[in-house]
């Protein structure tokens, strides 16, 4: 598949919010899977740089689409997580700008609807020291301005802090962050929550 054909394929992942949320879900899922197959092939062929561009666009589009289409079966959510995991793999191979990647990951976790699951450990090799430091800086910034009643304050920020501590390999830091998170009213830790509360 050429780059142009792949662009056309990803364009099919747009979802008009005025559309019937129950019609076309199967075809939409099939398109998402086709994007995953093509991008996986690109990574295997050493063209991860192209896959990175396509996958990020696909993740953004499906993330938005899931706010308007019915996914009671969970199939499209699974497709989205597969694309997110593949995006991490492509980033590790292609090494995109770590600051841009850090910004996108924090924005997705803090401002997104609660999906897909952001796993910093999967992106750690692509983020490197610069990217990880940028994630830390952005999370600290979010913590300072977050509304305590919002998703960001009690859930997204603690989740990212926990993940940063885990990725750092510093056991004392990780234990301290976990202990701090247990004071959260949810008591189960933000990383266990599947979606943002309505």
Short mmCIF file of C-alpha atoms in Angstrom, two decimals:
data_model
loop_
_atom_site.label_atom_id
_atom_site.label_comp_id
_atom_site.label_asym_id
_atom_site.label_seq_id
_atom_site.Cartn_x
_atom_site.Cartn_y
_atom_site.Cartn_z
CA UNK A 1 0.00 0.00 0.00
CA UNK A 2 1.36 3.44 -0.96
CA UNK A 3 1.52 6.41 1.37
CA UNK A 4 -1.41 8.03 -0.46
CA UNK A 5 -3.52 4.89 -0.12
CA UNK A 6 -2.72 4.76 3.58
CA UNK A 7 -3.78 8.41 3.97
CA UNK A 8 -7.11 7.61 2.30
CA UNK A 9 -7.53 4.63 4.64
CA UNK A 10 -6.87 6.73 7.76
CA UNK A 11 -9.28 9.39 6.47
CA UNK A 12 -12.01 6.74 6.70
CA UNK A 13 -11.53 6.82 10.49
CA UNK A 14 -13.20 10.22 10.71
CA UNK A 15 -16.61 9.98 12.35
CA UNK A 16 -19.27 12.66 11.98
CA UNK A 17 -20.97 13.13 15.35
CA UNK A 18 -24.31 13.62 13.56
CA UNK A 19 -24.06 10.09 12.19
CA UNK A 20 -26.13 7.22 13.59
CA UNK A 21 -23.95 5.82 16.42
CA UNK A 22 -25.07 2.25 15.70
CA UNK A 23 -24.50 2.04 11.96
CA UNK A 24 -21.17 1.30 10.33
CA UNK A 25 -19.39 0.18 13.50
CA UNK A 26 -18.26 -3.13 12.01
CA UNK A 27 -16.81 -1.46 8.91
CA UNK A 28 -15.15 1.15 11.11
CA UNK A 29 -13.48 -1.56 13.18
CA UNK A 30 -12.33 -3.33 10.01
CA UNK A 31 -10.74 -0.09 8.80
CA UNK A 32 -8.94 0.35 12.12
CA UNK A 33 -7.59 -3.20 11.88
CA UNK A 34 -6.45 -2.64 8.32
CA UNK A 35 -4.55 0.48 9.43
CA UNK A 36 -2.90 -1.60 12.18
CA UNK A 37 -1.89 -4.33 9.72
CA UNK A 38 -0.43 -1.86 7.22
CA UNK A 39 1.49 0.06 9.90
CA UNK A 40 2.81 -3.12 11.47
CA UNK A 41 4.12 -4.05 8.03
CA UNK A 42 5.75 -0.63 7.67
CA UNK A 43 7.54 -1.02 11.01
CA UNK A 44 8.75 -4.50 9.99
CA UNK A 45 10.05 -3.08 6.70
CA UNK A 46 12.06 -0.37 8.47
CA UNK A 47 9.65 2.45 7.60
CA UNK A 48 8.55 3.21 11.15
CA UNK A 49 8.84 6.96 10.50
CA UNK A 50 5.86 6.78 8.13
CA UNK A 51 3.96 4.49 10.52
CA UNK A 52 4.43 7.02 13.36
CA UNK A 53 2.65 9.75 11.41
CA UNK A 54 -0.21 7.50 10.34
CA UNK A 55 -0.72 5.86 13.73
CA UNK A 56 -0.84 9.10 15.70
CA UNK A 57 -3.50 10.43 13.33
CA UNK A 58 -5.43 7.15 13.61
CA UNK A 59 -5.30 7.20 17.42
CA UNK A 60 -6.53 10.80 17.52
CA UNK A 61 -9.39 10.08 15.14
CA UNK A 62 -10.61 6.93 16.86
CA UNK A 63 -10.31 8.57 20.29
CA UNK A 64 -12.68 11.31 19.11
CA UNK A 65 -14.97 8.88 17.25
CA UNK A 66 -15.53 6.78 20.37
CA UNK A 67 -17.25 9.75 21.97
CA UNK A 68 -20.01 9.56 19.35
CA UNK A 69 -20.33 5.96 18.17
CA UNK A 70 -21.66 3.03 20.15
CA UNK A 71 -18.96 0.60 21.22
CA UNK A 72 -20.88 -1.50 23.71
CA UNK A 73 -19.06 -4.59 22.44
CA UNK A 74 -15.69 -2.97 23.20
CA UNK A 75 -14.31 -4.02 19.80
CA UNK A 76 -13.37 -0.54 18.61
CA UNK A 77 -11.86 0.29 21.99
CA UNK A 78 -9.70 -2.82 21.59
CA UNK A 79 -8.74 -1.69 18.08
CA UNK A 80 -7.76 1.70 19.47
CA UNK A 81 -5.57 0.19 22.19
CA UNK A 82 -3.89 -2.04 19.61
CA UNK A 83 -3.10 1.02 17.49
CA UNK A 84 -1.79 2.87 20.56
CA UNK A 85 0.48 -0.06 21.43
CA UNK A 86 1.67 -0.22 17.83
CA UNK A 87 2.30 3.53 17.91
CA UNK A 88 4.59 3.03 20.91
CA UNK A 89 6.45 0.31 19.02
CA UNK A 90 6.80 2.55 15.96
CA UNK A 91 8.03 5.45 18.11
CA UNK A 92 10.71 3.25 19.68
CA UNK A 93 11.88 2.32 16.16
CA UNK A 94 11.64 5.78 14.58
CA UNK A 95 12.49 8.02 17.58
CA UNK A 96 10.29 11.05 16.83
CA UNK A 97 10.85 14.38 18.58
CA UNK A 98 10.73 13.44 22.29
CA UNK A 99 9.34 16.80 23.44
CA UNK A 100 6.47 16.65 20.98
CA UNK A 101 5.77 13.04 21.96
CA UNK A 102 5.79 13.94 25.67
CA UNK A 103 3.37 16.80 25.09
CA UNK A 104 0.98 14.59 23.12
CA UNK A 105 1.01 11.81 25.73
CA UNK A 106 0.30 14.19 28.62
CA UNK A 107 -2.45 15.95 26.68
CA UNK A 108 -4.05 12.64 25.73
CA UNK A 109 -4.03 11.43 29.35
CA UNK A 110 -5.11 14.71 30.94
CA UNK A 111 -7.50 16.16 28.35
CA UNK A 112 -8.70 13.02 26.59
CA UNK A 113 -11.84 11.03 27.38
CA UNK A 114 -9.98 8.34 29.36
CA UNK A 115 -8.97 6.14 26.45
CA UNK A 116 -6.74 4.74 25.06
CA UNK A 117 -4.60 3.66 28.00
CA UNK A 118 -1.33 5.61 28.07
CA UNK A 119 1.55 3.35 29.13
CA UNK A 120 4.68 5.44 29.59
CA UNK A 121 6.84 2.32 29.95
CA UNK A 122 6.06 1.43 26.33
CA UNK A 123 7.20 4.88 25.20
CA UNK A 124 10.18 5.22 27.55
CA UNK A 125 12.87 4.29 24.98
CA UNK A 126 11.41 6.80 22.52
CA UNK A 127 11.04 9.53 25.15
CA UNK A 128 14.57 9.14 26.48
CA UNK A 129 15.79 11.44 29.22
CA UNK A 130 14.63 14.63 27.48
CA UNK A 131 11.14 13.34 26.83
CA UNK A 132 10.72 11.86 30.30
CA UNK A 133 11.87 15.13 31.86
CA UNK A 134 9.32 16.97 29.70
CA UNK A 135 6.55 14.61 30.84
CA UNK A 136 7.58 15.34 34.46
CA UNK A 137 7.54 19.08 33.82
CA UNK A 138 4.14 18.98 32.12
CA UNK A 139 2.62 16.78 34.83
CA UNK A 140 3.89 19.15 37.54
CA UNK A 141 2.38 22.05 35.59
CA UNK A 142 -0.95 20.24 35.29
CA UNK A 143 -0.91 19.42 39.00
CA UNK A 144 -0.52 23.11 39.87
CA UNK A 145 -3.52 24.26 37.84
CA UNK A 146 -5.83 21.23 37.88
CA UNK A 147 -9.33 21.56 39.26
CA UNK A 148 -9.53 19.05 42.16
CA UNK A 149 -13.00 18.04 40.91
CA UNK A 150 -11.78 17.32 37.38
CA UNK A 151 -10.43 14.13 35.81
CA UNK A 152 -6.95 15.64 35.63
CA UNK A 153 -6.39 16.44 39.31
CA UNK A 154 -7.44 13.28 41.13
CA UNK A 155 -6.88 10.73 38.36
CA UNK A 156 -4.67 11.63 35.39
CA UNK A 157 -1.90 13.43 37.30
CA UNK A 158 -1.49 10.70 39.98
CA UNK A 159 -1.55 8.03 37.27
CA UNK A 160 1.22 9.73 35.28
CA UNK A 161 3.25 10.35 38.44
CA UNK A 162 2.97 6.67 39.33
CA UNK A 163 4.04 5.65 35.85
CA UNK A 164 6.98 8.09 35.85
CA UNK A 165 8.16 6.70 39.17
CA UNK A 166 7.85 3.15 37.85
CA UNK A 167 9.78 3.98 34.67
CA UNK A 168 12.51 5.73 36.68
CA UNK A 169 13.47 2.45 38.33
CA UNK A 170 13.76 4.25 41.69
CA UNK A 171 11.98 1.88 44.08
CA UNK A 172 11.81 4.38 46.96
CA UNK A 173 10.26 6.98 44.70
CA UNK A 174 7.76 4.45 43.35
CA UNK A 175 6.71 3.34 46.83
CA UNK A 176 6.33 6.98 47.94
CA UNK A 177 4.14 7.80 44.94
CA UNK A 178 2.01 4.69 45.48
CA UNK A 179 1.54 5.59 49.14
CA UNK A 180 0.46 9.09 48.14
CA UNK A 181 -2.00 7.72 45.60
CA UNK A 182 -3.67 5.51 48.21
CA UNK A 183 -5.02 8.63 49.91
CA UNK A 184 -7.12 9.15 46.78
CA UNK A 185 -10.82 8.60 47.42
CA UNK A 186 -10.93 5.87 44.80
CA UNK A 187 -8.41 3.84 46.85
CA UNK A 188 -7.89 1.63 43.82
CA UNK A 189 -5.44 3.94 42.10
CA UNK A 190 -6.12 5.97 38.96
CA UNK A 191 -4.48 3.44 36.67
CA UNK A 192 -7.31 1.00 37.35
CA UNK A 193 -10.04 3.35 36.10
CA UNK A 194 -11.02 2.42 32.53
CA UNK A 195 -12.72 5.64 31.46
CA UNK A 196 -13.13 9.21 32.56
CA UNK A 197 -16.20 9.71 34.78
CA UNK A 198 -19.11 11.48 33.07
#
